[in-house]
Coordinates of N, CA and C and ligand atoms in Angstrom, one line a residue:
M1 N 135.5 145.7 160.9 CA 134.7 144.9 159.9 C 133.3 145.6 159.8
A2 N 132.8 145.7 158.6 CA 131.5 146.4 158.4 C 130.4 145.4 158.9
A3 N 129.4 145.9 159.6 CA 128.3 145.1 160.0 C 127.4 144.8 158.8
A4 N 126.9 143.5 158.8 CA 126.0 143.1 157.7 C 124.8 143.9 157.9
E5 N 124.2 144.3 156.7 CA 122.8 144.9 156.8 C 121.9 143.9 157.4
S6 N 121.1 144.3 158.4 CA 120.3 143.4 159.1 C 118.8 143.6 158.9
T7 N 118.4 143.6 157.6 CA 117.0 143.9 157.3 C 116.2 142.6 157.1
G8 N 116.9 141.5 156.7 CA 116.2 140.3 156.3 C 115.8 139.4 157.5
R9 N 115.2 138.3 157.1 CA 114.8 137.3 158.1 C 116.0 136.2 158.3
T10 N 115.9 135.5 159.4 CA 116.9 134.5 159.6 C 116.2 133.1 159.5
A11 N 116.8 132.2 158.7 CA 116.3 130.9 158.6 C 117.3 129.9 159.1
A12 N 116.7 128.7 159.6 CA 117.6 127.6 160.1 C 117.2 126.4 159.2
L13 N 118.3 125.8 158.6 CA 118.1 124.6 157.8 C 118.5 123.4 158.7
V14 N 117.6 122.4 158.8 CA 117.9 121.3 159.7 C 118.0 120.0 158.9
P15 N 119.3 119.6 158.6 CA 119.4 118.3 157.9 C 119.0 117.2 158.9
A16 N 118.0 116.4 158.5 CA 117.5 115.4 159.4 C 117.2 114.1 158.6
A17 N 117.9 114.0 157.4 CA 117.5 112.9 156.5 C 118.5 111.7 156.6
G18 N 119.3 111.7 157.7 CA 120.3 110.5 157.8 C 119.5 109.3 158.4
R19 N 120.2 108.2 158.3 CA 119.5 107.0 158.8 C 120.0 106.6 160.3
G20 N 121.1 107.2 160.7 CA 121.5 106.9 162.1 C 122.1 105.5 162.2
E21 N 122.9 105.1 161.2 CA 123.5 103.8 161.2 C 124.3 103.5 162.4
R22 N 125.1 104.5 162.8 CA 126.0 104.2 164.0 C 125.2 104.1 165.3
L23 N 124.0 104.5 165.3 CA 123.1 104.3 166.5 C 122.5 102.9 166.6
G24 N 122.6 102.2 165.5 CA 122.1 100.8 165.4 C 120.7 100.8 164.7
P25 N 120.1 99.6 164.6 CA 118.9 99.5 163.8 C 117.7 100.3 164.5
G26 N 116.8 100.8 163.7 CA 115.7 101.5 164.2 C 115.2 102.6 163.2
A27 N 114.4 103.5 163.7 CA 113.8 104.5 162.8 C 115.0 105.5 162.4
P28 N 114.8 106.3 161.4 CA 115.8 107.4 161.1 C 116.1 108.1 162.4
K29 N 117.4 108.5 162.5 CA 117.9 109.0 163.8 C 117.0 110.2 164.3
A30 N 116.7 111.1 163.4 CA 116.0 112.3 163.9 C 114.7 112.0 164.5
L31 N 114.1 110.9 164.2 CA 112.8 110.5 164.7 C 112.8 109.7 165.9
R32 N 114.0 109.3 166.3 CA 114.1 108.5 167.6 C 113.9 109.4 168.8
P33 N 113.2 108.8 169.8 CA 112.9 109.7 170.9 C 114.0 109.9 172.0
L34 N 113.9 111.0 172.6 CA 114.7 111.4 173.8 C 113.7 111.9 174.8
G35 N 113.6 111.3 175.9 CA 112.6 111.7 176.9 C 111.2 111.7 176.3
G36 N 111.0 110.7 175.4 CA 109.7 110.6 174.8 C 109.4 111.5 173.6
V37 N 110.3 112.4 173.2 CA 110.1 113.4 172.2 C 111.1 113.2 171.1
P38 N 110.7 113.1 169.8 CA 111.7 112.9 168.7 C 112.8 113.9 168.8
M39 N 114.0 113.5 168.5 CA 115.2 114.4 168.5 C 114.9 115.6 167.6
L40 N 114.3 115.4 166.5 CA 114.1 116.5 165.6 C 113.2 117.6 166.3
V41 N 112.2 117.2 167.0 CA 111.4 118.2 167.7 C 112.2 119.0 168.7
H42 N 113.0 118.3 169.5 CA 113.9 119.0 170.4 C 114.7 120.0 169.7
A43 N 115.3 119.6 168.5 CA 116.2 120.5 167.8 C 115.4 121.7 167.2
V44 N 114.2 121.5 166.7 CA 113.4 122.6 166.2 C 113.0 123.5 167.3
R45 N 112.6 122.9 168.4 CA 112.2 123.8 169.6 C 113.4 124.7 170.0
A46 N 114.6 124.2 170.1 CA 115.7 125.0 170.5 C 116.0 126.1 169.5
L47 N 115.9 125.8 168.2 CA 116.1 126.9 167.2 C 115.1 128.0 167.4
A48 N 113.8 127.5 167.4 CA 112.7 128.5 167.5 C 112.7 129.3 168.8
A49 N 113.2 128.6 169.9 CA 113.2 129.3 171.2 C 114.2 130.5 171.2
S50 N 115.2 130.4 170.4 CA 116.1 131.5 170.4 C 115.5 132.9 169.9
R51 N 114.4 132.8 169.2 CA 113.7 134.0 168.8 C 114.4 134.8 167.7
T52 N 115.7 134.4 167.5 CA 116.4 135.1 166.4 C 116.0 134.3 165.1
V53 N 115.4 133.1 165.2 CA 115.2 132.3 164.0 C 113.7 132.5 163.6
D54 N 113.4 132.9 162.4 CA 112.0 133.2 161.9 C 111.4 132.0 161.2
L55 N 112.3 131.2 160.6 CA 111.8 130.1 159.7 C 112.8 128.9 159.9
V56 N 112.2 127.7 160.0 CA 113.0 126.5 160.1 C 112.6 125.6 158.9
V57 N 113.6 125.2 158.1 CA 113.4 124.2 157.0 C 114.0 122.9 157.3
V58 N 113.2 121.9 157.5 CA 113.7 120.5 157.9 C 113.9 119.7 156.6
A59 N 115.0 119.1 156.4 CA 115.2 118.1 155.3 C 115.0 116.7 155.9
A60 N 113.9 116.1 155.6 CA 113.5 114.8 156.2 C 113.9 113.7 155.2
P61 N 114.0 112.4 155.8 CA 114.2 111.3 154.9 C 113.0 111.2 153.9
E62 N 113.3 110.8 152.7 CA 112.3 110.8 151.6 C 111.1 110.0 152.0
D63 N 111.3 108.8 152.5 CA 110.2 107.9 152.8 C 109.3 108.3 154.0
T64 N 109.8 109.3 154.8 CA 109.0 109.7 156.0 C 108.7 111.2 156.0
A65 N 109.0 111.9 154.8 CA 108.8 113.3 154.8 C 107.4 113.7 155.2
E66 N 106.4 113.0 154.6 CA 105.0 113.4 154.9 C 104.7 113.2 156.4
S67 N 105.1 112.1 157.0 CA 104.8 111.9 158.4 C 105.5 112.9 159.3
V68 N 106.7 113.2 158.8 CA 107.5 114.3 159.6 C 106.7 115.6 159.6
A69 N 106.2 115.9 158.4 CA 105.5 117.2 158.2 C 104.3 117.2 159.1
S70 N 103.5 116.1 159.1 CA 102.3 116.1 159.9 C 102.7 116.0 161.4
M71 N 103.7 115.3 161.8 CA 104.1 115.3 163.2 C 104.5 116.7 163.7
L72 N 105.3 117.5 162.8 CA 105.7 118.8 163.2 C 104.5 119.8 163.2
S73 N 103.5 119.6 162.3 CA 102.4 120.5 162.3 C 101.5 120.4 163.5
E74 N 101.6 119.2 164.2 CA 100.8 119.1 165.5 C 101.5 119.8 166.6
Q75 N 102.7 120.3 166.5 CA 103.4 121.0 167.5 C 103.2 122.5 167.3
S76 N 103.4 123.3 168.4 CA 103.4 124.7 168.1 C 104.8 125.3 168.4
F77 N 105.3 125.9 167.4 CA 106.7 126.5 167.6 C 106.6 128.0 167.3
P78 N 107.4 128.8 168.0 CA 107.4 130.3 167.8 C 108.2 130.6 166.5
A79 N 108.1 129.8 165.5 CA 108.7 130.1 164.2 C 108.0 129.3 163.1
E80 N 108.0 129.7 161.9 CA 107.4 129.0 160.8 C 108.3 127.7 160.5
V81 N 107.6 126.6 160.3 CA 108.4 125.3 160.1 C 107.9 124.7 158.8
V82 N 108.9 124.4 157.9 CA 108.6 123.8 156.6 C 109.4 122.5 156.5
V83 N 108.8 121.5 155.8 CA 109.6 120.2 155.6 C 109.8 120.0 154.1
V84 N 111.1 119.7 153.8 CA 111.4 119.3 152.4 C 112.0 117.9 152.4
T85 N 112.2 117.3 151.3 CA 112.8 116.0 151.2 C 114.3 116.1 151.1
G86 N 115.0 115.4 152.0 CA 116.5 115.4 152.0 C 117.1 114.6 150.9
G87 N 118.4 114.5 150.8 CA 119.1 113.8 149.8 C 120.0 112.7 150.3
D88 N 120.9 112.2 149.5 CA 121.7 111.0 149.8 C 122.9 111.4 150.8
T89 N 123.3 112.6 150.8 CA 124.4 113.0 151.7 C 123.9 114.2 152.5
R90 N 124.5 114.5 153.6 CA 124.2 115.7 154.4 C 124.3 117.0 153.5
Q91 N 125.4 117.0 152.7 CA 125.5 118.2 151.9 C 124.4 118.4 150.9
D92 N 123.9 117.3 150.4 CA 122.8 117.3 149.4 C 121.5 117.7 150.2
S93 N 121.3 117.2 151.4 CA 120.1 117.6 152.2 C 120.1 119.1 152.4
V94 N 121.2 119.7 152.8 CA 121.3 121.1 153.1 C 121.0 121.9 151.8
A95 N 121.6 121.4 150.7 CA 121.5 122.1 149.4 C 120.0 122.2 149.0
R96 N 119.3 121.1 149.2 CA 117.9 121.0 148.8 C 117.0 122.0 149.7
A97 N 117.4 122.1 151.0 CA 116.6 123.0 151.9 C 116.9 124.4 151.5
L98 N 118.2 124.7 151.2 CA 118.6 126.0 150.8 C 117.8 126.6 149.6
L99 N 117.5 125.7 148.6 CA 116.8 126.1 147.4 C 115.4 126.6 147.7
T100 N 114.8 126.2 148.8 CA 113.4 126.5 149.1 C 113.3 127.9 149.9
L101 N 114.4 128.5 150.2 CA 114.2 129.7 151.0 C 113.5 130.9 150.3
P102 N 112.7 131.6 151.0 CA 112.1 132.8 150.4 C 113.1 133.9 150.3
D103 N 112.8 134.9 149.5 CA 113.7 135.9 149.1 C 114.1 136.8 150.3
D104 N 113.3 136.9 151.3 CA 113.6 137.9 152.4 C 114.5 137.4 153.5
V105 N 115.0 136.2 153.3 CA 116.0 135.6 154.2 C 117.4 136.0 153.9
D106 N 118.1 136.6 154.8 CA 119.5 137.0 154.5 C 120.6 136.4 155.4
V107 N 120.2 135.7 156.4 CA 121.1 135.0 157.3 C 120.6 133.5 157.4
V108 N 121.5 132.6 157.3 CA 121.0 131.2 157.3 C 121.9 130.4 158.3
L109 N 121.2 129.7 159.2 CA 121.9 128.7 160.1 C 121.7 127.3 159.5
V110 N 122.7 126.5 159.7 CA 122.5 125.0 159.4 C 122.7 124.3 160.7
H111 N 121.7 123.5 161.1 CA 121.8 122.8 162.4 C 121.4 121.4 162.3
D112 N 122.3 120.5 162.7 CA 122.0 119.0 162.7 C 120.8 118.7 163.6
A113 N 119.9 117.9 163.0 CA 118.8 117.4 163.9 C 119.4 116.5 165.0
A114 N 120.6 116.0 164.7 CA 121.3 115.1 165.6 C 122.0 115.8 166.8
R115 N 121.7 117.1 166.9 CA 122.2 117.9 168.0 C 121.0 118.5 168.7
P116 N 120.2 117.6 169.3 CA 118.9 118.1 169.8 C 118.9 119.0 171.0
L117 N 120.0 118.9 171.8 CA 120.0 119.7 173.1 C 120.7 121.0 173.0
V118 N 121.0 121.5 171.8 CA 121.7 122.7 171.7 C 121.0 123.8 172.5
P119 N 121.7 124.5 173.3 CA 121.1 125.6 174.1 C 120.7 126.8 173.2
E120 N 119.6 127.4 173.5 CA 119.1 128.5 172.6 C 120.1 129.6 172.6
E121 N 120.9 129.8 173.7 CA 121.9 130.9 173.8 C 123.0 130.7 172.7
L122 N 123.3 129.4 172.4 CA 124.3 129.2 171.3 C 123.7 129.6 170.0
V123 N 122.5 129.3 169.8 CA 121.8 129.7 168.5 C 121.9 131.2 168.4
T124 N 121.5 131.9 169.4 CA 121.5 133.3 169.4 C 122.9 133.9 169.2
A125 N 123.9 133.3 169.8 CA 125.3 133.8 169.6 C 125.8 133.7 168.2
V126 N 125.4 132.6 167.5 CA 125.8 132.4 166.1 C 125.2 133.4 165.2
V127 N 123.9 133.6 165.4 CA 123.2 134.6 164.6 C 123.8 136.0 164.8
A128 N 124.1 136.3 166.1 CA 124.7 137.6 166.4 C 126.0 137.8 165.8
A129 N 126.8 136.8 165.7 CA 128.2 136.9 165.1 C 128.1 137.1 163.6
V130 N 127.1 136.5 163.0 CA 126.9 136.7 161.5 C 126.4 138.1 161.3
R131 N 125.4 138.5 162.1 CA 124.9 139.9 161.9 C 125.9 141.0 162.3
A132 N 126.9 140.6 163.1 CA 128.0 141.5 163.4 C 129.0 141.7 162.3
G133 N 128.9 140.8 161.3 CA 129.8 141.0 160.1 C 130.6 139.8 159.7
H134 N 130.6 138.7 160.5 CA 131.3 137.5 160.1 C 130.4 136.7 159.1
Q135 N 131.0 136.4 158.0 CA 130.1 135.8 156.9 C 129.9 134.3 157.1
A136 N 130.8 133.7 157.9 CA 130.7 132.2 158.2 C 131.2 132.0 159.6
V137 N 130.3 131.4 160.4 CA 130.6 131.3 161.9 C 130.3 129.9 162.3
V138 N 131.3 129.3 163.1 CA 131.0 128.0 163.6 C 131.3 128.0 165.1
P139 N 130.5 127.2 165.9 CA 130.9 127.0 167.3 C 131.9 125.9 167.4
G140 N 132.9 126.1 168.3 CA 133.9 125.1 168.4 C 134.4 125.0 169.9
L141 N 134.8 123.7 170.2 CA 135.3 123.5 171.6 C 136.7 123.0 171.5
A142 N 137.6 123.3 172.5 CA 138.9 122.8 172.5 C 138.8 121.3 172.6
V143 N 139.8 120.6 172.1 CA 139.9 119.1 172.1 C 140.5 118.7 173.4
V144 N 139.9 117.8 174.1 CA 140.5 117.4 175.4 C 141.4 116.2 175.3
D145 N 141.2 115.3 174.4 CA 142.0 114.1 174.3 C 143.3 114.5 173.5
T146 N 144.4 113.7 173.8 CA 145.5 113.8 172.9 C 145.2 113.1 171.6
I147 N 145.5 113.8 170.5 CA 145.2 113.3 169.2 C 146.4 112.8 168.5
K148 N 146.3 111.5 168.0 CA 147.5 110.9 167.3 C 147.1 110.6 165.9
Q149 N 148.0 110.9 165.0 CA 147.7 110.5 163.6 C 148.4 109.2 163.4
V150 N 147.6 108.3 162.7 CA 148.1 106.9 162.5 C 148.2 106.6 161.0
D151 N 149.0 105.5 160.6 CA 149.0 105.1 159.2 C 148.0 104.0 159.0
A152 N 148.0 103.4 157.8 CA 147.0 102.4 157.5 C 147.1 101.1 158.4
S153 N 148.3 100.9 159.0 CA 148.4 99.7 159.9 C 148.3 100.1 161.4
D154 N 147.7 101.3 161.6 CA 147.5 101.8 163.0 C 148.8 102.1 163.8
A155 N 149.9 102.3 163.1 CA 151.1 102.8 163.7 C 151.0 104.3 163.9
V156 N 151.5 104.8 165.0 CA 151.4 106.2 165.2 C 152.4 106.9 164.3
V157 N 151.9 108.0 163.6 CA 152.8 108.8 162.8 C 153.2 110.0 163.5
A158 N 152.3 110.6 164.3 CA 152.6 111.9 164.9 C 151.5 112.1 166.0
T159 N 151.9 113.0 167.0 CA 151.0 113.5 167.9 C 150.7 114.9 167.5
V160 N 149.4 115.2 167.2 CA 149.0 116.5 166.7 C 149.0 117.5 167.8
D161 N 149.4 118.7 167.6 CA 149.3 119.8 168.6 C 147.9 120.2 168.8
R162 N 147.3 119.7 170.0 CA 145.9 119.9 170.1 C 145.5 121.4 170.5
S163 N 146.5 122.2 170.9 CA 146.1 123.5 171.3 C 145.5 124.3 170.1
S164 N 145.8 123.9 168.9 CA 145.3 124.6 167.7 C 144.1 123.9 167.1
L165 N 143.6 122.9 167.8 CA 142.4 122.1 167.2 C 141.1 122.5 167.9
R166 N 140.1 122.5 167.2 CA 138.7 122.7 167.7 C 137.8 121.7 167.1
A167 N 137.0 121.1 168.0 CA 135.9 120.2 167.6 C 134.7 121.1 167.3
V168 N 134.3 121.1 166.0 CA 133.2 122.1 165.7 C 131.8 121.5 165.7
Q169 N 130.9 122.3 166.0 CA 129.5 121.9 166.2 C 128.6 122.6 165.2
T170 N 127.3 122.5 165.4 CA 126.3 123.3 164.8 C 125.4 123.9 165.9
P171 N 124.7 125.0 165.7 CA 124.4 125.6 164.4 C 125.7 126.4 163.8
Q172 N 125.9 126.3 162.5 CA 126.8 127.1 161.8 C 126.0 128.2 161.1
G173 N 126.6 129.4 161.1 CA 125.8 130.5 160.5 C 126.5 131.2 159.4
F174 N 125.7 131.7 158.4 CA 126.3 132.2 157.2 C 125.4 133.3 156.7
T175 N 126.0 134.3 155.9 CA 125.2 135.1 155.1 C 124.6 134.2 154.0
R176 N 123.4 134.5 153.7 CA 122.7 133.6 152.7 C 123.5 133.6 151.4
S177 N 124.0 134.8 151.0 CA 124.7 134.8 149.7 C 125.9 133.9 149.7
L178 N 126.7 133.9 150.7 CA 127.9 133.1 150.8 C 127.5 131.6 150.8
L179 N 126.5 131.2 151.6 CA 126.2 129.8 151.7 C 125.7 129.3 150.3
Q180 N 124.9 130.2 149.7 CA 124.4 129.8 148.3 C 125.5 129.6 147.3
R181 N 126.5 130.5 147.4 CA 127.6 130.4 146.5 C 128.4 129.1 146.7
A182 N 128.6 128.8 148.0 CA 129.4 127.7 148.4 C 128.7 126.4 147.9
H183 N 127.4 126.3 148.1 CA 126.7 125.1 147.7 C 126.6 125.0 146.1
A184 N 126.3 126.1 145.5 CA 126.2 126.1 144.1 C 127.5 125.8 143.4
G185 N 128.6 126.2 144.0 CA 129.9 125.9 143.4 C 130.6 124.7 143.9
A186 N 129.9 123.9 144.7 CA 130.5 122.7 145.3 C 130.9 121.7 144.2
D187 N 132.1 121.2 144.3 CA 132.6 120.2 143.3 C 132.0 118.9 143.7
L188 N 131.1 118.4 142.8 CA 130.4 117.1 143.2 C 131.3 115.9 143.0
D189 N 132.5 116.1 142.4 CA 133.5 115.0 142.3 C 134.3 114.8 143.6
E190 N 134.3 115.9 144.4 CA 135.0 115.8 145.7 C 134.1 115.1 146.7
A191 N 134.7 114.5 147.7 CA 133.9 113.9 148.8 C 133.0 115.0 149.4
P192 N 131.7 114.7 149.7 CA 130.9 115.7 150.2 C 131.5 116.3 151.6
A193 N 131.2 117.6 151.8 CA 131.7 118.1 153.0 C 130.9 117.6 154.2
T194 N 131.5 117.4 155.4 CA 130.7 116.9 156.5 C 130.1 118.1 157.3
D195 N 130.6 119.3 157.0 CA 129.9 120.5 157.5 C 129.9 121.6 156.5
D196 N 129.1 122.6 156.7 CA 129.0 123.6 155.6 C 130.1 124.6 155.6
A197 N 130.8 124.8 156.8 CA 131.9 125.6 156.8 C 133.0 125.0 155.9
G198 N 133.1 123.7 155.8 CA 134.1 123.1 155.0 C 134.0 123.5 153.5
L199 N 132.8 123.8 153.0 CA 132.6 124.3 151.7 C 133.2 125.7 151.5
I200 N 133.0 126.5 152.6 CA 133.6 127.9 152.6 C 135.1 127.9 152.6
E201 N 135.6 126.9 153.4 CA 137.1 126.8 153.4 C 137.6 126.4 152.0
R202 N 136.9 125.5 151.3 CA 137.4 125.1 150.0 C 137.4 126.3 149.1
M203 N 136.6 127.3 149.3 CA 136.6 128.5 148.5 C 137.8 129.5 148.9
G204 N 138.5 129.1 150.0 CA 139.6 129.9 150.5 C 139.1 131.1 151.3
L205 N 137.9 131.1 151.8 CA 137.3 132.2 152.5 C 137.4 132.0 154.0
P206 N 137.4 133.0 154.8 CA 137.5 132.9 156.3 C 136.3 132.3 157.0
V207 N 136.5 131.5 158.0 CA 135.4 131.0 158.9 C 135.8 131.4 160.3
H208 N 134.9 132.0 161.0 CA 135.1 132.5 162.3 C 134.6 131.5 163.4
V209 N 135.4 131.2 164.4 CA 135.0 130.2 165.4 C 134.6 131.0 166.7
I210 N 133.4 130.7 167.2 CA 133.0 131.2 168.5 C 132.9 130.1 169.5
P211 N 132.9 130.3 170.8 CA 132.9 129.2 171.8 C 131.6 128.3 171.6
G212 N 131.8 127.0 171.5 CA 130.7 126.1 171.4 C 130.2 125.8 172.8
H213 N 129.3 124.8 172.9 CA 128.7 124.4 174.2 C 128.7 122.8 174.2
E214 N 129.0 122.3 175.4 CA 129.1 120.8 175.5 C 127.7 120.2 175.2
E215 N 126.6 120.9 175.5 CA 125.3 120.3 175.3 C 124.9 120.4 173.8
A216 N 125.7 121.0 173.0 CA 125.4 120.9 171.5 C 126.1 119.7 170.9
F217 N 126.4 118.7 171.7 CA 127.1 117.5 171.1 C 126.2 116.8 170.2
K218 N 126.8 116.0 169.3 CA 126.0 115.3 168.3 C 125.7 113.9 168.8
V219 N 124.4 113.5 168.8 CA 124.0 112.1 169.1 C 124.4 111.2 167.9
T220 N 125.4 110.4 168.1 CA 125.9 109.6 167.1 C 125.9 108.1 167.4
R221 N 126.4 107.8 168.6 CA 126.4 106.4 169.1 C 125.5 106.1 170.3
P222 N 125.2 104.9 170.6 CA 124.3 104.6 171.7 C 124.7 105.3 173.0
F223 N 126.0 105.5 173.3 CA 126.4 106.2 174.5 C 125.9 107.6 174.5
D224 N 125.8 108.2 173.4 CA 125.3 109.6 173.3 C 123.9 109.8 173.7
V225 N 123.1 108.7 173.5 CA 121.7 108.7 173.9 C 121.6 108.7 175.4
V226 N 122.5 107.9 176.1 CA 122.5 107.9 177.5 C 122.8 109.3 178.1
M227 N 123.8 109.9 177.5 CA 124.2 111.2 177.9 C 123.0 112.2 177.7
A228 N 122.4 112.1 176.5 CA 121.3 113.1 176.2 C 120.1 112.9 177.2
E229 N 119.8 111.6 177.5 CA 118.7 111.4 178.4 C 119.0 112.0 179.8
A230 N 120.3 111.9 180.2 CA 120.7 112.4 181.5 C 120.6 113.9 181.5
I231 N 121.0 114.6 180.4 CA 120.9 116.0 180.4 C 119.4 116.5 180.4
L232 N 118.6 115.7 179.7 CA 117.2 116.1 179.7 C 116.6 115.9 181.1
A233 N 116.9 114.8 181.7 CA 116.4 114.5 183.1 C 116.8 115.7 184.0
R234 N 118.1 116.1 183.9 CA 118.6 117.2 184.8 C 117.8 118.5 184.5
R235 N 117.6 118.8 183.2 CA 116.8 120.0 182.8 C 115.4 119.9 183.4
R236 N 114.8 118.7 183.3 CA 113.4 118.6 183.8 C 113.4 118.7 185.3
A237 N 114.3 118.2 186.0 CA 114.4 118.3 187.4 C 114.5 119.7 187.8
A238 N 115.3 120.5 187.0 CA 115.5 121.9 187.3 C 114.3 122.8 186.8
G239 N 113.3 122.1 186.2 CA 112.1 122.9 185.7 C 112.4 123.7 184.5
A240 N 113.5 123.4 183.8 CA 113.9 124.2 182.6 C 113.1 123.8 181.4
V241 N 112.5 122.6 181.4 CA 111.7 122.2 180.2 C 110.4 121.6 180.6
Ligands
LIG301 N1 121.9 114.0 157.3 C1 121.0 114.4 156.3 N2 121.0 113.7 155.1 C2 121.8 112.7 154.9 C3 122.7 112.3 155.9 C4 122.7 113.0 157.1 O1 120.2 115.3 156.4 N3 121.8 112.1 153.7 C5 121.8 114.7 158.6 C6 121.5 113.7 159.7 O2 120.1 113.5 159.8 C7 122.0 114.5 160.9 C8 123.2 115.3 160.3 O3 123.0 115.3 158.9 O4 121.1 115.3 161.5 C9 124.5 114.8 160.8 O5 124.8 113.5 160.3 P1 125.1 112.2 161.1 O6 125.3 112.5 162.5 O7 126.1 111.5 160.4 O8 123.7 111.4 161.1 P2 123.3 110.1 160.3 O9 123.8 110.2 158.9 O10 121.8 109.9 160.4 O11 124.1 109.0 161.1 P3 125.0 107.8 160.6 O12 126.1 108.5 159.8 O13 125.4 107.1 161.8 O14 124.1 107.0 159.7
LIG302 MG1 126.0 110.3 158.6

């Protein structure tokens, strides 16, 4: 496979405009604290820490975009950070962030604010895989539970062969041109894609999976907050943060 020309900058888009309904009542999820620091700040720190990311574009909830911008401007990150207004769906939030990219960006990551503890090594590995010539890259983990398909009345229809399944995470990485084509061509009558690689698959194009990381899990339900706090406490005890 031919290596992508690696002359441009790398940007990370961070969809952060969700409400966090499954987490229960409270502030938008990305702004809820973990170890006293908003999830979004953890996520931006991890992306910037990889040093492969030059620019971070955060898609914030419309009603809090200004306060998010001022909150982030008080932090110092080793990357440029920009805030835009997100949309009604994750796909829309990513599309809006994508539109704001400067011309010199040629590789784009998309990373959920709701995956605040992603190790910087995973960020670096995704960028490296794109720069090595894979146009669409996702981190994935083997599925540990037995997966059953059910019908509308919860009767089991089949047990799915889990050896061929992967639970995919973010950051997902793309050449800018492919991600732009995928979003520009997205059929808005179809259900929005829950990840960006899904749009590439709809185009019939290949998506490459690299090993994911357990700590890149998505904070979705209250249990995940307990897990995230425990991981942070362990990192702090080890002097890693
Ligand atoms: N997201 C977004 N814009 C939306 C919806 C989601 O930018 N309109 C972002 C979220 O902020 C999150 C990521 O997409 O970082 C993954 O979405 P999810 O985990 O579903 O977060 P929420 O939509 O906030 O949670 P919930 O579905 O429980 O409300
Ligand atoms: Mg959601």
